[in-house]
């Protein structure tokens, strides 16, 4: 029953017949309307959780009295909402929604975040798997370019229409990296490790809210709110400050996907933004030799007026913040990690640097790179 029907046709809880509005107090009328709204919201959340888990979810048994849902256990209306809520799905189902005490989230917040994350994940996987006519090869450089007309025909914008004055950039890149899918997923879901892996591209980042840690001790179903400042090596290009959801899901054995999507359109008290992150991220598949195949998709909208004219062609081509740069950086960093973790030294070369010496050299190189980026980039 919808809220409007509940208001028009109230039902007596004792006899099941139509209730006369004059026989009910104002508070009881208000509680009945609130009950109908909460039941509708519960059905919606259960439907989302069913999509999240891939199996149907049923809500908890309803209380005997139609007023119990609204008054709560302590008799005060509206106090049934806790800052930490677990949907009634069992211990192996949707994980607990953890909300920090300084920003209590409502059921509507969580359901909206979950719905947005699921839509973004669906779009990312389709963009990673679909070729022509969605993606077209660039004749000059061989890079893949997004067919924007086909994109608009295929997908419904999950964060709304593009703001006036914004331009779109989109790119896709496939590569092989010397890291397994689980290790890469753990790196992406940890803001500190993510910033360390892509230290030339990320000026700073933080995790502001962990909505879900994942299921069964894994990152499957992990969902969190993050902030980041993305940069390129020039003071003429402003950093891209983005607030986004990061959602991780396991699609098959050894196949994972991590997607980002901006939340500016659903977040309260949003200030003016100059960049929006459309569903972007990577699909990672394990290979038999310990490597992983990575398909990376970058899709963003940004205010071009903030960028110096010299760099506008660079950004529009996807070279600045595109998927090619993310994959190339990931490959380079994974090779460095492989050297750091290797303990073997060539036996025939007596002048070779020892394992500890190589590790020291790589750490020195990383510190030099960090200092260079801090001095050149526009981030403060």
Coordinates of C-alpha atoms in Angstrom, one line a residue:
X1 CA 0.0 0.0 0.0
X2 CA 1.4 3.4 -0.9
X3 CA 1.5 6.4 1.4
X4 CA -1.2 8.1 -0.5
X5 CA -3.5 5.1 -0.3
X6 CA -2.9 4.9 3.4
X7 CA -4.0 8.5 3.8
X8 CA -7.1 8.1 1.7
X9 CA -8.3 4.7 3.0
X10 CA -7.2 4.1 6.6
X11 CA -8.0 0.6 7.9
X12 CA -9.0 -0.3 11.4
X13 CA -6.5 -2.6 13.0
X14 CA -9.2 -4.3 15.2
X15 CA -11.8 -5.3 12.6
X16 CA -10.0 -4.8 9.3
X17 CA -12.7 -2.4 8.1
X18 CA -12.4 1.2 7.0
X19 CA -11.5 3.6 9.8
X20 CA -13.1 6.9 10.3
X21 CA -10.6 9.7 10.5
X22 CA -12.5 11.4 13.2
X23 CA -12.1 8.4 15.5
X24 CA -8.3 8.6 15.4
X25 CA -6.0 11.1 17.0
X26 CA -3.7 13.2 15.0
X27 CA -0.7 11.3 16.3
X28 CA -2.2 8.0 15.3
X29 CA -2.9 9.3 11.8
X30 CA 0.7 10.5 11.6
X31 CA 2.0 7.1 12.8
X32 CA -0.1 5.2 10.3
X33 CA 1.2 7.3 7.4
X34 CA 4.8 6.8 8.7
X35 CA 4.2 3.0 9.0
X36 CA 3.2 2.9 5.3
X37 CA 6.2 4.9 4.3
X38 CA 8.6 2.6 6.3
X39 CA 7.0 -0.5 4.9
X40 CA 7.5 0.8 1.3
X41 CA 11.1 1.7 2.2
X42 CA 11.7 -1.8 3.7
X43 CA 10.4 -3.4 0.5
X44 CA 12.7 -1.2 -1.6
X45 CA 15.8 -2.0 0.5
X46 CA 15.0 -5.8 0.4
X47 CA 14.8 -5.6 -3.4
X48 CA 18.2 -3.8 -3.5
X49 CA 19.7 -6.4 -1.2
X50 CA 18.4 -9.1 -3.4
X51 CA 20.2 -7.6 -6.4
X52 CA 23.3 -7.2 -4.2
X53 CA 23.3 -10.9 -3.2
X54 CA 21.8 -12.4 -6.3
X55 CA 19.0 -14.1 -4.4
X56 CA 15.5 -12.9 -3.2
X57 CA 15.4 -11.3 0.3
X58 CA 12.3 -11.2 2.5
X59 CA 11.8 -8.6 5.2
X60 CA 11.3 -9.5 8.9
X61 CA 7.8 -10.4 10.2
X62 CA 5.7 -7.3 10.8
X63 CA 4.6 -6.5 14.4
X64 CA 1.2 -7.4 15.6
X65 CA 0.2 -3.8 16.1
X66 CA 0.3 -1.3 13.2
X67 CA 1.7 1.3 15.6
X68 CA 4.7 -0.7 16.8
X69 CA 6.7 0.1 13.7
X70 CA 6.4 3.8 14.4
X71 CA 6.7 4.1 18.2
X72 CA 9.8 1.9 18.7
X73 CA 10.7 0.0 21.9
X74 CA 10.9 3.1 24.2
X75 CA 7.6 4.6 23.1
X76 CA 9.1 7.6 21.4
X77 CA 8.3 8.2 17.8
X78 CA 11.3 8.1 15.4
X79 CA 13.8 6.5 17.8
X80 CA 13.9 3.1 16.2
X81 CA 16.7 4.1 13.8
X82 CA 20.2 3.1 15.2
X83 CA 23.4 4.4 13.9
X84 CA 24.5 0.8 13.0
X85 CA 21.9 -1.2 11.2
X86 CA 22.0 -4.8 10.0
X87 CA 19.4 -5.9 7.4
X88 CA 17.7 -9.2 8.4
X89 CA 19.6 -11.3 5.9
X90 CA 21.5 -13.8 8.0
X91 CA 25.2 -13.8 9.0
X92 CA 26.5 -14.7 5.6
X93 CA 24.4 -12.1 3.7
X94 CA 24.7 -8.3 3.4
X95 CA 27.2 -7.1 5.9
X96 CA 26.6 -4.6 8.6
X97 CA 26.2 -1.0 7.6
X98 CA 28.7 0.9 9.7
X99 CA 28.0 4.6 10.1
X100 CA 30.3 7.1 12.1
X101 CA 28.6 8.7 15.0
X102 CA 29.3 12.3 13.7
X103 CA 27.2 11.6 10.5
X104 CA 24.3 9.4 11.3
X105 CA 22.9 7.9 8.1
X106 CA 19.3 7.2 7.5
X107 CA 17.9 4.1 5.8
X108 CA 17.3 6.3 2.8
X109 CA 21.0 7.2 2.7
X110 CA 22.1 3.6 2.7
X111 CA 19.6 2.4 0.1
X112 CA 20.5 5.3 -2.2
X113 CA 24.2 4.5 -1.8
X114 CA 23.6 0.9 -2.5
X115 CA 21.4 1.6 -5.5
X116 CA 24.0 3.9 -7.0
X117 CA 26.8 1.4 -6.4
X118 CA 24.9 -1.4 -8.1
X119 CA 24.0 0.8 -11.1
X120 CA 27.7 2.0 -11.4
X121 CA 29.0 -1.6 -11.1
X122 CA 26.6 -2.8 -13.8
X123 CA 27.7 0.1 -16.1
X124 CA 31.4 -0.5 -15.5
X125 CA 31.2 -4.2 -16.3
X126 CA 29.3 -3.5 -19.5
X127 CA 31.7 -0.8 -20.6
X128 CA 34.6 -3.2 -19.9
X129 CA 33.1 -6.1 -21.9
X130 CA 31.5 -4.2 -24.8
X131 CA 33.6 -3.3 -27.9
X132 CA 32.2 -1.7 -31.1
X133 CA 30.1 0.4 -31.5
X134 CA 30.5 1.6 -27.9
X135 CA 34.3 1.8 -28.2
X136 CA 36.0 2.9 -31.4
X137 CA 39.7 2.6 -32.2
X138 CA 41.6 5.8 -32.7
X139 CA 43.3 5.6 -36.1
X140 CA 46.3 7.7 -35.1
X141 CA 47.3 6.3 -31.7
X142 CA 45.3 3.1 -31.6
X143 CA 43.6 4.1 -28.3
X144 CA 40.0 3.3 -27.7
X145 CA 37.6 6.2 -27.8
X146 CA 34.0 6.2 -26.4
X147 CA 31.2 6.6 -28.9
X148 CA 29.2 9.1 -26.8
X149 CA 26.0 8.8 -28.9
X150 CA 26.0 5.0 -28.4
X151 CA 26.8 5.5 -24.7
X152 CA 23.7 7.7 -24.3
X153 CA 21.6 5.1 -26.1
X154 CA 22.9 2.3 -24.0
X155 CA 23.1 3.7 -20.5
X156 CA 20.9 5.9 -18.3
X157 CA 23.1 8.5 -16.5
X158 CA 23.2 7.3 -12.9
X159 CA 24.3 10.6 -11.5
X160 CA 22.2 12.9 -13.6
X161 CA 22.8 15.0 -16.7
X162 CA 26.1 16.7 -17.5
X163 CA 26.4 20.2 -16.0
X164 CA 26.5 23.1 -18.3
X165 CA 30.0 24.0 -19.4
X166 CA 31.4 20.6 -18.5
X167 CA 33.2 18.3 -21.1
X168 CA 33.5 14.6 -21.1
X169 CA 36.6 12.4 -21.3
X170 CA 36.5 8.6 -21.5
X171 CA 39.1 6.0 -22.1
X172 CA 39.7 2.2 -21.8
X173 CA 42.9 0.2 -21.5
X174 CA 43.8 -3.4 -21.1
X175 CA 47.0 -4.7 -19.6
X176 CA 48.7 -7.5 -17.8
X177 CA 50.2 -6.8 -14.4
X178 CA 52.4 -8.9 -12.0
X179 CA 49.9 -9.0 -9.2
X180 CA 47.0 -11.3 -8.3
X181 CA 43.4 -10.1 -8.1
X182 CA 43.1 -10.3 -4.3
X183 CA 46.2 -8.3 -3.7
X184 CA 45.1 -5.6 -6.2
X185 CA 41.6 -5.4 -4.7
X186 CA 43.0 -5.0 -1.2
X187 CA 45.3 -2.2 -2.4
X188 CA 42.4 -0.4 -4.1
X189 CA 40.1 -0.6 -1.1
X190 CA 42.8 0.8 1.3
X191 CA 43.1 4.5 0.7
X192 CA 46.7 4.7 2.0
X193 CA 47.9 1.8 -0.2
X194 CA 46.0 3.1 -3.1
X195 CA 47.7 6.5 -2.8
X196 CA 51.1 4.8 -2.4
X197 CA 50.5 2.7 -5.5
X198 CA 49.6 5.7 -7.6
X199 CA 51.6 8.4 -5.8
X200 CA 52.2 10.4 -9.0
X201 CA 48.5 10.6 -9.7
X202 CA 47.0 11.0 -6.2
X203 CA 47.9 14.1 -4.2
X204 CA 45.9 13.0 -1.2
X205 CA 43.0 10.7 -0.3
X206 CA 41.0 9.5 2.6
X207 CA 38.1 7.1 3.5
X208 CA 35.3 9.1 5.1
X209 CA 32.8 6.3 5.8
X210 CA 32.9 2.5 5.6
X211 CA 29.4 1.4 4.8
X212 CA 30.3 -2.2 4.3
X213 CA 33.5 -4.1 5.0
X214 CA 32.5 -7.1 2.7
X215 CA 31.2 -10.5 3.2
X216 CA 32.7 -13.7 4.5
X217 CA 36.0 -12.1 5.5
X218 CA 36.6 -10.9 1.9
X219 CA 36.2 -7.6 0.0
X220 CA 33.2 -8.9 -1.9
X221 CA 30.4 -6.4 -1.3
X222 CA 32.7 -3.8 0.3
X223 CA 31.3 -0.3 0.0
X224 CA 32.9 3.0 1.2
X225 CA 32.8 6.7 0.8
X226 CA 36.1 8.3 -0.2
X227 CA 37.7 11.7 -1.1
X228 CA 40.6 12.2 -3.4
X229 CA 42.7 14.8 -5.2
X230 CA 43.9 13.6 -8.6
X231 CA 46.7 15.4 -10.3
X232 CA 49.0 15.5 -13.3
X233 CA 52.5 16.9 -13.4
X234 CA 51.8 20.5 -14.1
X235 CA 50.8 23.5 -12.1
X236 CA 48.7 24.7 -15.0
X237 CA 46.1 21.9 -14.5
X238 CA 44.2 22.2 -11.2
X239 CA 43.7 19.1 -9.1
X240 CA 40.5 17.2 -9.4
X241 CA 38.7 17.0 -6.1
X242 CA 36.2 14.2 -6.1
X243 CA 33.9 12.6 -3.5
X244 CA 32.9 9.2 -4.5
X245 CA 31.6 5.7 -3.6
X246 CA 34.0 2.8 -4.1
X247 CA 32.3 -0.5 -4.5
X248 CA 34.0 -3.9 -4.8
X249 CA 32.4 -7.1 -6.0
X250 CA 33.5 -10.6 -6.9
X251 CA 31.9 -11.7 -10.2
X252 CA 33.4 -15.2 -10.4
X253 CA 36.3 -17.2 -9.1
X254 CA 39.4 -15.0 -9.6
X255 CA 37.4 -12.2 -11.3
X256 CA 36.8 -8.9 -9.3
X257 CA 35.6 -5.5 -10.2
X258 CA 36.1 -2.2 -8.3
X259 CA 34.0 0.8 -9.4
X260 CA 34.0 4.5 -8.4
X261 CA 31.1 6.9 -8.9
X262 CA 30.7 10.5 -7.7
X263 CA 28.0 11.2 -5.0
X264 CA 27.7 14.9 -5.5
X265 CA 24.2 14.7 -6.8
X266 CA 22.9 12.8 -3.8
X267 CA 25.1 14.3 -1.0
X268 CA 23.6 17.0 1.1
X269 CA 25.3 20.4 1.4
X270 CA 27.4 19.8 -1.8
X271 CA 29.6 22.7 -2.7
X272 CA 30.4 23.6 -6.3
X273 CA 32.3 20.8 -8.0
X274 CA 34.6 21.1 -11.1
X275 CA 34.8 17.4 -11.8
X276 CA 32.4 14.4 -11.6
X277 CA 33.6 10.8 -11.7
X278 CA 31.2 8.7 -13.7
X279 CA 31.3 4.9 -13.2
X280 CA 35.1 4.2 -13.5
X281 CA 37.4 1.5 -12.3
X282 CA 38.8 -1.8 -13.3
X283 CA 37.8 -5.5 -13.9
X284 CA 40.6 -7.8 -12.7
X285 CA 41.0 -11.5 -13.8
X286 CA 43.6 -13.9 -12.5
X287 CA 45.9 -15.6 -14.9
X288 CA 47.6 -19.0 -14.4
X289 CA 51.1 -17.5 -14.1
X290 CA 50.4 -15.3 -11.1
X291 CA 49.7 -12.3 -13.3
X292 CA 46.4 -10.6 -13.7
X293 CA 44.6 -9.2 -16.7
X294 CA 43.2 -5.7 -16.0
X295 CA 40.6 -3.8 -18.0
X296 CA 40.6 -0.2 -16.8
X297 CA 37.8 2.3 -17.7
X298 CA 38.0 6.0 -16.9
X299 CA 35.0 8.2 -17.4
X300 CA 34.7 11.8 -16.1
X301 CA 33.1 15.1 -16.7
X302 CA 34.9 18.3 -15.8
X303 CA 34.9 22.1 -16.1
X304 CA 37.3 22.8 -19.0
X305 CA 37.4 26.5 -18.2
X306 CA 39.6 25.7 -15.2
X307 CA 42.3 24.2 -17.4
X308 CA 45.0 26.1 -19.3
X309 CA 44.5 26.1 -23.0
X310 CA 47.8 24.4 -23.6
X311 CA 46.6 21.3 -21.7
X312 CA 43.1 21.0 -23.0
X313 CA 44.0 18.7 -25.9
X314 CA 46.0 16.6 -23.5
X315 CA 43.1 16.1 -21.1
X316 CA 40.5 15.6 -23.8
X317 CA 42.6 12.8 -25.4
X318 CA 42.7 10.9 -22.1
X319 CA 46.4 11.1 -21.7
X320 CA 46.3 13.2 -18.5
X321 CA 43.8 11.3 -16.4
X322 CA 42.9 8.5 -18.7
X323 CA 42.9 4.7 -18.3
X324 CA 46.3 4.3 -20.1
X325 CA 48.1 6.3 -17.4
X326 CA 46.4 4.3 -14.6
X327 CA 47.4 1.0 -16.2
X328 CA 51.0 2.1 -17.0
X329 CA 51.5 3.3 -13.4
X330 CA 50.1 0.1 -12.0
X331 CA 52.4 -2.0 -14.2
X332 CA 55.4 0.0 -13.2
X333 CA 54.6 -0.1 -9.5
X334 CA 53.9 -3.8 -9.5
X335 CA 57.3 -4.4 -11.2
X336 CA 58.9 -2.4 -8.4
X337 CA 57.1 -4.4 -5.8
X338 CA 58.2 -7.6 -7.4
X339 CA 61.8 -6.5 -7.1
X340 CA 61.3 -5.4 -3.5
X341 CA 59.9 -8.8 -2.6
X342 CA 62.5 -10.8 -4.5
X343 CA 65.4 -12.2 -2.5
X344 CA 67.4 -13.7 -5.5
X345 CA 70.6 -12.2 -6.7
X346 CA 72.3 -13.2 -10.0
X347 CA 75.1 -15.6 -9.2
X348 CA 77.2 -14.9 -12.3
X349 CA 77.3 -11.2 -11.8
X350 CA 79.5 -10.4 -8.8
X351 CA 78.9 -6.7 -9.1
X352 CA 75.1 -7.0 -8.8
X353 CA 73.4 -5.0 -6.0
X354 CA 72.2 -7.1 -3.1
X355 CA 68.5 -7.5 -2.4
X356 CA 68.6 -5.0 0.5
X357 CA 70.5 -2.6 -1.8
X358 CA 67.9 -2.8 -4.5
X359 CA 65.1 -2.2 -1.9
X360 CA 67.0 0.9 -0.6
X361 CA 67.4 2.2 -4.2
X362 CA 63.7 1.8 -5.0
X363 CA 62.6 3.5 -1.8
X364 CA 65.0 6.4 -2.5
X365 CA 63.6 6.7 -6.0
X366 CA 60.0 6.8 -4.7
X367 CA 60.9 9.5 -2.2
X368 CA 62.5 11.5 -5.0
X369 CA 59.4 11.1 -7.1
X370 CA 57.1 12.1 -4.3
X371 CA 59.1 15.3 -3.6
X372 CA 59.2 16.1 -7.3
X373 CA 55.4 15.7 -7.7
X374 CA 54.8 17.8 -4.6
X375 CA 56.9 20.6 -6.0
X376 CA 55.5 20.6 -9.6
X377 CA 51.8 19.8 -9.2
X378 CA 49.1 22.3 -8.4
X379 CA 48.0 20.5 -5.1
X380 CA 48.7 22.5 -2.0

